[in-house]
Amino acid sequence: MDRINIKKLAKELNVSPSTISRAFRGYSDINQETKERILLAAHKLNYQPNVYASNLREMKSKNIAVIIPEIANNFFSQAIDGLERITRQKGYNILIFRTENDFDKQVSFINQLNNGSVDGVIMSACGEANDHEYLQRLLRKNIPVVFFDRVYDDIEAPKVTTNDYESSFSGTRHLIECGCQKIAHLVINKNFSLSSVRMAGYRDALQKYARPFEKELVLDCGLDHKKNYNTIKKAFQTWKPDGIFASVERLAFTTYHVCHDLNISIPQQVKILSFSSLEIAPLLNPALTTITQPAYDMGSKAAMLLFKALERGTDEPVPEHIILKSKLIKRESTAAG
Amino acid sequence: MDRINIKKLAKELNVSPSTISRAFRGYSDINQETKERILLAAHKLNYQPNVYASNLREMKSKNIAVIIPEIANNFFSQAIDGLERITRQKGYNILIFRTENDFDKQVSFINQLNNGSVDGVIMSACGEANDHEYLQRLLRKNIPVVFFDRVYDDIEAPKVTTNDYESSFSGTRHLIECGCQKIAHLVINKNFSLSSVRMAGYRDALQKYARPFEKELVLDCGLDHKKNYNTIKKAFQTWKPDGIFASVERLAFTTYHVCHDLNISIPQQVKILSFSSLEIAPLLNPALTTITQPAYDMGSKAAMLLFKALERGTDEPVPEHIILKSKLIKRESTAAG
DNA sequence: TTGTATGCGTTATCAT
DNA sequence: ATGATAACGCATACAA
C-alpha cells in the first residue's frame, strides 16, 4: 500500500487539493455534496491530513507537555487522569515527561520543548532554588506554563495548589488533640517551597498549642527508600515520637514498615497522619488518617488554566492562582490509643 | 521576540541553511569550528530545528502512542514508568491515550493515529470480540503495534503478557491448600481473553484437586464500583464462599470492604488472594496475598519489542510473544485461620 | 463553489 | 567543507 496524500486523493477524485483541504477543515465554503464525496473516499482510502504538514503550516502542535516527577504515584496518576480528560475534550494530546525528581532532566526536557513540539506545558516541578532561565526562554517563545502542586514561587505563571498551610496546621492540631506530645514531621527535601509551607503549618500549630518545636523531629528524607527507612528507624529509637506527620504518602508507608519492624503499635504508641491520595487508605492496618488532596481536580483545573492562557496568549497582568481544599479524613491511625 | 528559523540564523551567521542543518544533524561533513560557532549562536538565540518541519521532511514523528484503559491504576502507571524509560532512552516521546475501557474511544484514538502523529503504538486493549479492522488499517500503514497484558488473540503483533494461566492455577491451588472449600472467582468481563485464561487456571486447579466448579461462584463484575460491591455482597450472603480469588486488584479491595461491612473476618472466615501490583499490599489489613505481575518490566519489554519492529519494519514472520512470570506472594490474607 | 500557486522550516541531493 | 535547490504535505490568499 503506497502512501496516500492530498494530491493523490485530489487526482483520484478529480478535484483540487484545496477542495480536499476544505472538506476536512470544516469552516471553508464547500459544496455539501462534494464534501461528503471527499470524506467518504478519504475514509475508504484511509486518508487523513498529515498532522505534521498541518502543524508546520499552522504553527500549532495541539500537544501539551506534562512534566512530573513520576507516574506510578497516586497523586500524579490521578492528576494525569484529570488533565487528560480536559485536554482530550479540547482535542489536544498529552506528552508525558517523567523527571524522576532529577532537576537536570527537567531542564533538558524543557529545553527540548523550544522546538515547537508542544503548545503549552503543565508541570509539577522538582529541584527548586535554581536558576530558572530555561523556563523564561520557553515563556518568551509564548509557550505558556501552568504549575500544579509543586510550584516555583519566583515564576509568574498560573498555578494550582491546595491549602497546604492550613491542612498542615489542622493536621498537626489533630495530632495534638489526640494527645501526642512529640510529633515528628517527615519531609522530602526541606528546602522545597511545598515542604516549607507544610512545615510552617506544622510549626505554627505546635506553637499555638504550646508544644516545643524541636529541630531533630523534622526528618529530612530523600528519594532513597532504604535511607529513609533508616532515618525514620533511628528517629524512633532516639527520640521516641508519639506522633508522625508525613508530608508525603510514601514516608507514611515507610513509617508503617518501621513501626512493624520495631514492634511499635499504631495508634497505641504512635499516631500517624499523612498527606496522601491513596484511595484504599481505609484498608491499611491500621486505616491511615490522611490529608487528601483533590488530585484529579487539580489536574483538570491546571489544564483549564492552560487553555485559558492558550486562548488569551501568555501576557496576563496577574496570573491566576487556584487554591483547592484538601480534606482531613480521620481514621484509625490517629484514634485514641 | 520574533520567531527564529534556520534561514534567519543562517543569515545572521553568514552561512547557508544547509550548514546549520549539518551542525545539528551530527553526521554530515562539517568543519568542527563552524559547527561550534553555529551551535553556540543557536543556543544564544534559542534556536532549535522545528520539529514539525523535520518530521514532515523525514516522515517520522519520534512519538509513540500508549493506549491504556486508565492511568490511575497501579499496574498501568508502573507499566508506563517502565516504557517511558525505554522510549526516552531512544529519544522518543510518549503520547498517552486513556480509553476508560470504552471500546469506541479506543477505535477513535487508533483511527486518529493514521494521521502520522506517531511511529508506533503500545496498547493494553479493551473491548475484545469486536471487529478490529481499524487496527489492520493502522498496520497496513506500517505503524507497528505492540500489545501488553490485555491482548487481542486474533491480531498478529508482538505481545507481552504474563503466565496468567499458571499463576491462576497455582493461586487457586494455594487457596485449596489453605483449606478453602468454596472458592469464588471475581472477574471483570468474563469474555475478555485475559479473564478467560485466568478463569481456566482457576477451573483446572479446582478440577485437579477434586473440587467442584460452580458457575455461581464466578462473579462477573464490571466497572461500576457500587454494582460490584453489591454483587460481591450478595454472593457472600448467598453462597458463603471461604475463599476469594480476585483476578483484578480493585475487586479485592471491594471484597475487603464487603467483608468489613458484613463482619466477615479475613483470613479466619474467608481467605483472599488477588492479582495485584500494589506495592503496599503488606500494609493492608490484613496483608494481601498477591499474584504480582512485573508491571514495570512488562512496560519496558513492550517498548523494546516496539523498537525492534520499528527498526525492522512491520513484516515479521512470527511476531514475538514475551511471557514474563508473575509471582505469588503469600501474606496474611490467606494465612491459616 | 472550486482551482492555482505559494510558503511553512527543514533536510537531502547535487554541485562547487 | 560549504552552498543552492527541490521536496516533504498541507492550508491559505487570491483568482476564476
XYZ file of C-alpha atoms (C1' of nucleotides) in Angstrom:
706
model
C 0.000 0.000 0.000
C 1.640 3.189 -1.110
C 1.290 6.332 0.862
C -1.646 8.493 0.117
C -1.623 12.245 0.328
C -3.764 15.157 -0.506
C -2.610 15.360 -4.098
C -3.190 11.731 -4.887
C -6.599 11.853 -3.372
C -7.319 15.005 -5.349
C -6.341 13.337 -8.577
C -8.389 10.299 -7.701
C -11.486 12.407 -7.227
C -10.863 14.938 -9.947
C -10.832 17.863 -7.597
C -8.069 20.148 -6.436
C -6.085 19.701 -3.250
C -7.605 22.816 -1.789
C -11.038 21.308 -2.073
C -9.883 18.279 -0.173
C -8.438 20.506 2.453
C -11.670 22.396 2.700
C -13.619 19.206 3.156
C -11.541 18.419 6.203
C -11.269 21.870 7.715
C -14.970 22.366 8.093
C -15.374 26.102 8.034
C -14.418 26.891 4.438
C -17.009 27.271 1.749
C -17.590 23.985 0.108
C -20.445 22.228 -1.569
C -22.021 19.823 0.868
C -22.175 17.127 -1.750
C -18.533 17.275 -2.801
C -17.587 17.411 0.821
C -19.374 14.178 1.537
C -17.974 12.566 -1.549
C -14.492 13.525 -0.462
C -14.846 12.395 3.116
C -16.250 9.092 2.027
C -13.463 8.446 -0.415
C -10.921 9.578 2.153
C -12.247 7.087 4.623
C -12.138 4.334 2.065
C -8.583 5.096 1.110
C -7.645 5.676 4.724
C -6.554 9.198 4.028
C -6.115 11.670 6.834
C -4.379 15.005 6.564
C -0.800 14.569 7.668
C -0.563 16.096 11.059
C 2.994 17.306 10.627
C 2.284 19.142 7.458
C -0.709 20.763 9.107
C 1.226 21.633 12.191
C 4.004 23.129 10.170
C 1.584 25.111 8.146
C -0.375 26.347 11.143
C 2.421 26.634 13.641
C 0.424 24.711 16.183
C 1.034 21.265 17.544
C -2.130 20.532 19.508
C 0.118 18.862 22.042
C 0.555 19.615 25.717
C 3.615 18.610 27.691
C 3.052 17.190 31.132
C 6.192 17.249 33.221
C 6.038 15.421 36.513
C 8.385 13.599 38.867
C 6.779 10.202 38.444
C 3.765 8.439 37.109
C 3.496 5.471 39.440
C 2.337 7.677 42.284
C -1.247 8.002 43.421
C -1.252 11.759 43.392
C 0.280 12.209 39.976
C -1.537 9.436 38.212
C -4.843 10.799 39.442
C -3.826 14.273 38.367
C -2.968 12.991 34.903
C -6.331 11.308 34.670
C -7.908 14.654 35.430
C -5.970 16.726 32.998
C -6.171 14.125 30.285
C -9.915 14.466 30.361
C -9.781 18.185 29.699
C -7.048 18.138 27.104
C -8.801 15.365 25.238
C -12.009 17.334 25.232
C -10.170 20.213 23.624
C -8.675 17.933 21.023
C -5.169 18.051 22.401
C -2.788 15.219 23.103
C -0.561 14.972 26.128
C 3.113 14.188 26.052
C 4.367 12.795 29.314
C 7.805 13.652 30.659
C 8.986 11.985 33.815
C 11.742 13.814 35.650
C 12.275 11.250 38.404
C 12.915 14.285 40.587
C 16.065 14.976 38.659
C 16.428 18.688 38.076
C 18.783 18.238 35.140
C 16.236 16.093 33.370
C 13.620 18.707 33.928
C 15.843 21.358 32.407
C 16.669 19.176 29.464
C 13.008 18.374 28.818
C 12.030 21.992 28.887
C 14.872 22.965 26.648
C 13.673 20.378 24.187
C 10.263 21.961 24.138
C 11.610 25.035 22.430
C 11.429 23.077 19.202
C 7.710 23.553 18.845
C 6.593 20.087 19.799
C 4.026 21.412 22.261
C 1.818 24.452 22.571
C 1.861 24.538 26.337
C 3.250 22.940 29.470
C 1.700 21.656 32.664
C 4.217 20.809 35.305
C 4.798 19.816 38.860
C 8.319 20.935 39.485
C 11.337 19.437 41.116
C 14.595 20.986 42.252
C 13.697 24.414 43.411
C 16.093 27.208 44.283
C 17.803 27.054 40.981
C 18.137 29.384 38.108
C 15.026 29.154 36.004
C 16.286 30.906 32.923
C 15.394 27.791 30.917
C 11.768 28.383 31.805
C 11.874 32.034 30.903
C 13.187 31.094 27.498
C 10.144 28.972 26.958
C 7.782 31.689 28.096
C 9.455 34.171 25.810
C 8.525 31.882 22.959
C 4.935 32.297 24.026
C 4.587 28.772 25.257
C 2.503 29.067 28.403
C 3.350 27.092 31.516
C 0.994 26.124 34.313
C 2.189 24.718 37.620
C 0.354 22.412 39.922
C 1.163 21.297 43.447
C 4.900 21.789 43.304
C 5.292 25.319 42.092
C 8.084 27.830 41.710
C 7.256 30.945 43.653
C 9.569 33.076 41.588
C 7.977 32.298 38.233
C 4.980 34.270 37.115
C 2.587 31.675 35.823
C -0.842 30.284 36.563
C -0.787 27.826 39.428
C -2.971 25.252 41.097
C -2.183 24.274 44.647
C -4.020 23.196 47.751
C -4.349 24.947 51.080
C -1.218 23.283 52.328
C -0.529 25.582 55.225
C -3.980 25.236 56.694
C -4.191 21.496 56.181
C -0.829 21.088 57.720
C -1.847 23.234 60.630
C -5.072 21.394 61.254
C -3.424 18.044 60.739
C -0.906 18.875 63.414
C -3.642 20.180 65.649
C -5.483 16.929 65.183
C -2.451 15.010 66.394
C -2.137 17.313 69.374
C -5.778 16.864 70.209
C -5.234 13.158 70.091
C -2.755 13.580 72.860
C 0.546 13.493 71.018
C 3.350 15.228 72.828
C 6.209 14.607 70.493
C 5.261 14.933 66.877
C 7.808 14.291 64.193
C 7.431 15.827 60.780
C 8.614 13.820 57.789
C 9.641 15.793 54.767
C 11.145 15.133 51.379
C 13.615 17.909 50.806
C 13.180 20.544 53.447
C 14.091 23.358 51.136
C 11.377 22.888 48.644
C 8.675 25.509 48.775
C 5.909 22.977 49.258
C 7.803 21.365 52.112
C 8.418 24.626 53.848
C 4.803 25.672 53.614
C 3.718 22.403 55.127
C 6.412 22.651 57.732
C 5.259 26.144 58.629
C 1.760 24.843 59.290
C 3.226 22.180 61.494
C 5.455 24.565 63.395
C 2.792 27.183 63.918
C 0.325 24.640 65.205
C 2.883 23.399 67.688
C 3.499 26.915 68.812
C -0.144 27.821 69.088
C -0.780 24.826 71.298
C 2.310 25.427 73.347
C 4.329 22.485 72.174
C 8.032 22.971 71.606
C 9.310 22.884 68.056
C 12.279 20.576 68.062
C 14.557 20.612 65.085
C 15.511 16.987 65.451
C 11.920 15.981 64.967
C 11.897 17.292 61.432
C 13.237 14.405 59.404
C 14.614 15.448 56.073
C 14.192 12.428 53.859
C 15.042 11.822 50.243
C 14.229 9.535 47.384
C 16.140 6.524 48.580
C 13.734 4.200 50.285
C 16.344 2.417 52.380
C 17.903 5.602 53.632
C 14.519 6.910 54.615
C 13.797 3.695 56.409
C 16.964 4.054 58.417
C 16.409 7.723 59.123
C 12.961 7.032 60.467
C 14.019 3.982 62.399
C 16.801 5.869 64.064
C 14.453 8.693 64.924
C 12.119 6.262 66.628
C 14.941 4.740 68.603
C 16.420 8.067 69.579
C 13.526 10.449 70.069
C 10.595 8.143 70.609
C 7.980 10.328 68.949
C 4.354 9.568 69.728
C 3.040 11.255 66.599
C 4.137 11.239 62.982
C 3.079 13.750 60.415
C 4.227 12.638 56.977
C 4.144 15.345 54.370
C 4.331 12.714 51.688
C 2.430 9.460 51.366
C 5.457 7.331 50.766
C 7.016 8.328 54.059
C 3.926 7.187 55.895
C 4.305 3.772 54.320
C 7.905 3.630 55.360
C 6.848 4.577 58.856
C 4.356 1.724 58.890
C 7.131 -0.647 57.975
C 9.440 0.753 60.626
C 6.768 0.510 63.280
C 6.036 -3.013 62.293
C 9.677 -3.996 62.490
C 10.241 -2.224 65.796
C 7.046 -3.620 67.216
C 5.607 -0.209 67.809
C 1.849 -0.285 67.690
C -0.214 2.252 65.818
C -2.117 4.129 67.167
C -1.427 2.994 70.729
C 2.209 4.003 70.838
C 2.381 6.361 67.916
C -0.251 8.093 65.835
C 0.273 8.624 62.154
C -1.164 11.100 59.726
C -0.132 11.781 56.171
C -0.738 13.816 53.092
C -1.949 11.114 50.761
C -4.050 10.407 47.724
C -4.369 6.742 48.474
C -7.871 5.557 47.804
C -7.505 2.475 49.921
C -6.221 4.292 52.995
C -9.185 2.808 54.899
C -7.903 -0.678 54.182
C -4.499 -0.202 55.723
C -3.513 -1.725 59.005
C -4.460 0.431 60.725
C -6.539 2.622 58.457
C -4.478 5.708 57.724
C -5.625 9.174 58.653
C -4.992 11.305 55.608
C -4.971 14.808 54.334
C -6.307 14.071 50.900
C -5.617 16.435 48.056
C -8.123 16.643 45.229
C -5.589 15.312 42.755
C -7.981 14.704 39.899
C -9.461 18.188 40.198
C -6.049 19.756 40.444
C -5.177 18.165 37.145
C -8.366 19.349 35.476
C -8.026 22.853 36.837
C -4.430 23.069 35.710
C -5.485 22.049 32.228
C -8.224 24.645 32.215
C -5.811 27.359 33.217
C -3.515 26.309 30.437
C -6.235 26.546 27.847
C -7.178 29.949 29.156
C -3.607 31.011 28.620
C -3.510 29.475 25.169
C -6.658 31.242 24.154
C -5.507 34.555 25.510
C -1.789 34.499 24.890
C 0.758 34.402 27.670
C 0.543 38.032 28.659
C -1.686 38.345 31.629
C -1.494 41.037 34.270
C -1.585 38.733 37.270
C -1.544 35.018 36.606
C -4.358 33.170 38.243
C -3.640 31.022 41.263
C -6.294 28.483 42.137
C -6.190 27.076 45.630
C -8.237 23.965 46.227
C -9.001 22.458 49.581
C -7.583 19.276 50.949
C -9.587 17.192 53.332
C -8.537 15.785 56.669
C -10.012 12.327 56.983
C -9.630 10.862 60.424
C -9.104 7.164 60.646
C -7.755 4.573 62.969
C -4.102 5.517 62.758
C -4.836 8.538 64.919
C -7.578 7.020 67.055
C -7.410 7.135 70.812
C -4.785 4.643 71.858
C 10.875 38.189 20.295
C 10.222 37.257 16.718
C 10.408 33.690 15.650
C 13.752 32.408 14.614
C 14.293 29.822 11.960
C 17.057 28.205 10.066
C 17.195 30.901 7.407
C 17.408 33.796 9.798
C 20.104 32.067 11.766
C 21.924 31.348 8.533
C 21.836 34.974 7.537
C 22.946 36.020 10.987
C 25.993 33.806 10.766
C 26.737 34.244 7.100
C 26.401 30.590 6.315
C 23.832 28.644 4.377
C 20.866 26.858 5.891
C 22.373 23.549 4.919
C 25.368 24.240 7.068
C 23.151 24.983 10.032
C 21.309 21.775 9.429
C 24.555 19.871 9.287
C 25.646 21.360 12.570
C 22.577 19.909 14.199
C 22.427 16.570 12.450
C 25.831 15.445 13.568
C 26.850 13.010 10.915
C 27.327 15.270 7.916
C 30.688 16.650 6.950
C 31.213 19.932 8.630
C 34.124 21.898 9.942
C 34.344 21.437 13.689
C 34.906 25.119 14.182
C 31.897 26.329 12.231
C 29.824 23.700 13.895
C 30.694 25.014 17.308
C 30.140 28.556 16.225
C 26.711 27.642 14.953
C 25.655 25.684 17.983
C 26.780 28.449 20.272
C 24.882 31.093 18.355
C 21.863 28.825 18.161
C 21.849 28.417 21.884
C 22.144 32.144 22.397
C 19.276 32.875 20.070
C 17.301 29.960 21.404
C 17.106 28.333 18.026
C 16.169 24.710 17.681
C 15.206 22.966 14.479
C 11.445 22.987 14.217
C 10.323 19.525 14.974
C 7.360 19.622 12.600
C 9.402 20.620 9.650
C 11.857 17.846 10.455
C 9.120 15.341 10.944
C 7.499 16.306 7.700
C 10.758 16.080 5.903
C 11.743 12.770 7.428
C 8.319 11.194 7.667
C 8.996 10.260 11.238
C 7.421 11.640 14.350
C 9.583 10.180 17.096
C 6.388 9.721 19.064
C 4.878 6.567 20.465
C 1.219 6.234 21.352
C 0.389 4.486 24.592
C -3.216 3.385 24.719
C -4.445 2.087 28.039
C -7.686 1.872 29.991
C -6.591 4.127 32.807
C -3.615 5.808 34.332
C -4.578 5.937 37.996
C -4.070 2.211 38.374
C -1.055 0.600 39.951
C -0.456 -1.796 37.128
C -0.699 0.693 34.307
C 1.138 3.520 35.964
C 4.026 1.205 36.732
C 3.972 -0.065 33.187
C 4.094 3.484 31.860
C 7.052 4.221 34.090
C 8.794 1.244 32.544
C 8.108 2.023 28.957
C 8.782 5.710 29.410
C 12.302 4.841 30.426
C 12.971 2.943 27.230
C 11.268 5.333 24.864
C 13.085 8.247 26.447
C 16.385 6.470 26.017
C 15.656 6.097 22.341
C 14.765 9.742 22.040
C 11.061 9.165 21.597
C 8.171 10.853 23.339
C 5.064 9.101 24.533
C 1.551 10.241 23.864
C -0.912 8.886 26.377
C -4.422 7.876 25.392
C -6.829 6.785 28.073
C -9.715 4.667 26.869
C -11.527 4.356 30.194
C -12.377 0.869 28.987
C -14.560 2.367 26.317
C -14.131 0.460 23.083
C -15.433 3.311 20.947
C -12.813 5.614 22.355
C -10.146 3.091 21.598
C -11.292 2.864 17.998
C -11.438 6.609 17.656
C -7.936 7.018 19.087
C -6.485 4.479 16.757
C -8.237 5.962 13.789
C -6.687 9.278 14.689
C -3.265 7.747 14.603
C -3.471 7.221 10.878
C -2.510 10.853 10.515
C 1.132 10.232 11.208
C 1.315 11.623 14.701
C 3.073 8.524 15.988
C 5.509 5.976 14.640
C 4.201 3.118 16.715
C 1.642 2.041 19.267
C 1.832 0.242 22.575
C -1.505 -0.797 23.910
C -3.391 -2.702 26.513
C -6.697 -3.333 24.893
C -10.283 -3.109 25.950
C -13.441 -4.411 24.345
C -12.441 -7.645 22.788
C -14.581 -9.727 20.458
C -15.090 -6.901 18.081
C -14.073 -6.233 14.561
C -10.524 -4.980 14.537
C -10.396 -3.621 11.036
C -9.387 -0.246 12.487
C -6.216 -1.890 13.756
C -5.467 -3.554 10.470
C -5.699 -0.203 8.759
C -3.015 1.088 11.055
C -0.785 -1.892 10.451
C -1.195 -1.524 6.728
C 0.261 1.934 7.108
C 3.316 0.296 8.586
C 2.704 1.611 12.038
C 3.649 -1.252 14.315
C 1.514 -2.155 17.310
C 2.642 -3.982 20.430
C 0.212 -5.351 22.999
C 0.812 -5.861 26.651
C -1.273 -7.649 29.247
C -4.635 -7.279 27.578
C -4.057 -8.578 24.108
C -6.146 -9.475 21.110
C -5.525 -13.064 20.169
C -6.683 -12.540 16.629
C -4.220 -9.799 15.795
C -0.756 -10.708 14.657
C 1.503 -8.447 16.631
C 4.250 -8.639 19.210
C 2.879 -9.178 22.685
C 3.975 -9.086 26.288
C 1.939 -10.980 28.815
C 2.471 -12.894 31.992
C 1.986 -16.560 32.711
C -1.602 -15.950 33.651
C -2.819 -19.492 33.377
C -0.123 -20.906 35.599
C -0.343 -18.149 38.174
C -4.031 -18.518 38.293
C -3.683 -22.248 38.685
C -1.154 -22.009 41.457
C -3.054 -19.214 43.143
C -6.123 -21.381 43.267
C -4.076 -24.316 44.463
C -2.716 -22.142 47.228
C -6.236 -21.362 48.387
C -7.122 -25.031 48.284
C -4.057 -25.910 50.274
C -5.100 -23.335 52.803
C -8.238 -25.321 53.275
C -10.738 -23.401 51.220
C -13.691 -25.443 50.069
C -15.700 -22.871 48.248
C -13.602 -20.515 46.222
C -15.219 -17.683 44.335
C -13.530 -16.159 41.327
C -14.001 -12.440 40.720
C -13.657 -11.294 37.160
C -14.091 -8.091 35.211
C -15.777 -9.089 31.997
C -15.787 -12.829 31.691
C -15.469 -12.769 27.946
C -12.209 -10.990 27.727
C -9.327 -13.191 26.731
C -7.294 -12.358 29.803
C -10.228 -13.177 32.040
C -10.873 -16.471 30.404
C -7.253 -17.529 30.649
C -7.248 -16.732 34.329
C -10.543 -18.440 34.765
C -9.213 -21.529 33.040
C -6.361 -21.723 35.533
C -8.851 -21.443 38.332
C -11.163 -24.072 36.927
C -8.442 -26.544 36.125
C -6.960 -26.259 39.581
C -10.330 -26.947 41.117
C -10.718 -29.960 38.942
C -7.253 -31.296 39.584
C -7.822 -31.128 43.324
C -11.276 -32.585 43.070
C -13.246 -29.507 43.918
C -16.445 -28.834 42.051
C -16.530 -25.909 39.665
C -19.663 -23.982 40.431
C -20.834 -21.428 37.938
C -22.393 -19.220 40.564
C -19.046 -18.748 42.180
C -17.688 -16.936 39.167
C -18.736 -13.351 39.720
C -18.784 -11.310 36.562
C -18.137 -7.766 37.681
C -17.865 -4.536 35.767
C -16.539 -1.028 36.080
C -19.171 0.291 38.417
C -17.833 0.145 41.928
C -21.214 0.109 43.625
C -22.589 -2.636 41.465
C -19.535 -4.727 42.135
C -19.943 -4.119 45.826
C -23.490 -5.385 45.691
C -22.626 -8.351 43.532
C -19.943 -9.436 45.937
C -22.027 -8.753 48.990
C -24.880 -10.791 47.658
C -22.518 -13.614 46.802
C -21.263 -13.685 50.359
C -24.745 -13.757 51.735
C -25.934 -16.402 49.332
C -23.043 -18.738 48.771
C -20.819 -18.100 51.749
C -17.509 -18.668 49.988
C -14.495 -19.308 52.178
C -12.007 -18.267 49.542
C -11.884 -15.373 47.108
C -9.672 -15.208 44.076
C -9.811 -11.739 42.555
C -8.488 -11.544 39.035
C -8.184 -7.800 39.398
C -6.817 -5.767 42.267
C -9.780 -3.469 42.519
C -12.132 -6.358 43.180
C -10.016 -7.454 46.089
C -10.387 -4.026 47.632
C -14.112 -4.158 47.184
C -14.103 -7.560 48.824
C -12.219 -6.124 51.787
C -14.904 -3.507 52.136
C -17.680 -6.030 51.886
C -16.065 -8.281 54.463
C -15.628 -5.381 56.774
C -19.227 -4.343 56.439
C -20.545 -7.871 56.851
C -18.224 -8.525 59.736
C -16.554 -11.377 57.996
C -13.024 -11.802 59.188
C -10.094 -12.347 56.879
C -8.471 -14.847 56.863
C -10.436 -16.680 59.550
C -13.711 -16.879 57.685
C -12.564 -16.177 54.193
C -9.177 -16.139 52.534
C -8.405 -13.645 49.834
C -5.907 -13.644 47.035
C -5.623 -11.262 44.138
C -3.752 -10.354 41.014
C -2.284 -7.048 42.086
C 0.543 -4.624 41.539
C 0.040 -2.880 44.821
C 3.346 -2.137 46.447
C 1.854 -1.693 49.877
C -0.052 -4.961 49.880
C 1.878 -5.891 53.039
C 0.373 -2.914 54.831
C -3.238 -3.854 54.274
C -5.447 -5.189 56.987
C -4.789 -7.990 56.676
C -1.786 -8.029 54.385
C -2.996 -9.164 50.997
C -1.687 -12.280 49.308
C -0.971 -11.265 45.747
C -0.043 -12.572 42.384
C 2.189 -9.725 41.379
C 2.822 -9.003 37.738
C 6.110 -7.399 36.762
C 4.334 -4.304 35.522
C 7.401 -2.146 35.100
C 9.214 -4.845 33.156
C 6.207 -5.527 31.008
C 6.225 -1.878 30.031
C 9.929 -1.901 29.223
C 9.703 -5.133 27.276
C 6.761 -3.874 25.277
C 8.725 -0.780 24.386
C 11.697 -2.885 23.342
C 9.530 -5.019 21.095
C 8.134 -1.907 19.527
C 11.573 -0.544 18.750
C 12.550 -3.868 17.284
C 9.572 -3.611 14.994
C 10.373 -0.019 14.115
C 13.917 -0.904 13.240
C 12.927 -3.879 11.180
C 9.654 -2.828 9.657
C 6.358 -4.445 10.495
C 6.796 -7.547 8.403
C 7.912 -10.328 10.618
C 7.267 -13.998 10.057
C 6.024 -14.759 13.556
C 5.620 -11.840 15.926
C 7.430 -12.312 19.177
C 5.426 -13.062 22.283
C 7.236 -12.464 25.554
C 5.789 -14.154 28.575
C 7.020 -12.888 31.918
C 6.426 -14.558 35.216
C 4.168 -13.301 37.925
C 4.944 -14.071 41.497
C 2.679 -15.493 44.148
C 3.424 -13.716 47.393
C 1.745 -15.295 50.350
C 0.600 -12.985 53.070
C -1.798 -12.852 55.931
C -4.991 -12.763 53.921
C -4.542 -16.431 53.153
C -2.885 -17.456 56.382
C -4.209 -20.341 58.406
C -7.404 -19.145 60.057
C -18.020 26.892 -5.204
C -13.595 25.465 -6.912
C -8.722 25.814 -8.714
C -3.804 27.753 -8.764
C 0.177 28.981 -6.603
C 2.988 29.979 -2.668
C 5.250 29.124 1.610
C 5.510 26.899 6.364
C 11.065 25.094 8.132
C 13.658 21.533 7.357
C 16.881 18.105 5.087
C 18.904 15.551 1.206
C 20.957 15.725 -3.282
C 23.829 17.731 -6.131
C 27.157 20.964 -7.311
C 31.145 23.753 -6.212
C 33.755 21.965 3.675
C 30.006 24.644 2.099
C 26.102 26.464 -0.827
C 21.919 26.235 -3.921
C 17.766 23.925 -4.635
C 13.964 20.836 -4.509
C 10.649 18.357 -1.954
C 8.036 16.673 2.265
C 2.066 17.514 2.675
C -0.837 20.839 3.666
C -3.643 25.363 4.034
C -4.464 29.770 2.536
C -4.697 34.078 -0.395
C -6.118 35.038 -4.498
C -8.003 34.201 -8.965
C -11.655 32.357 -11.651
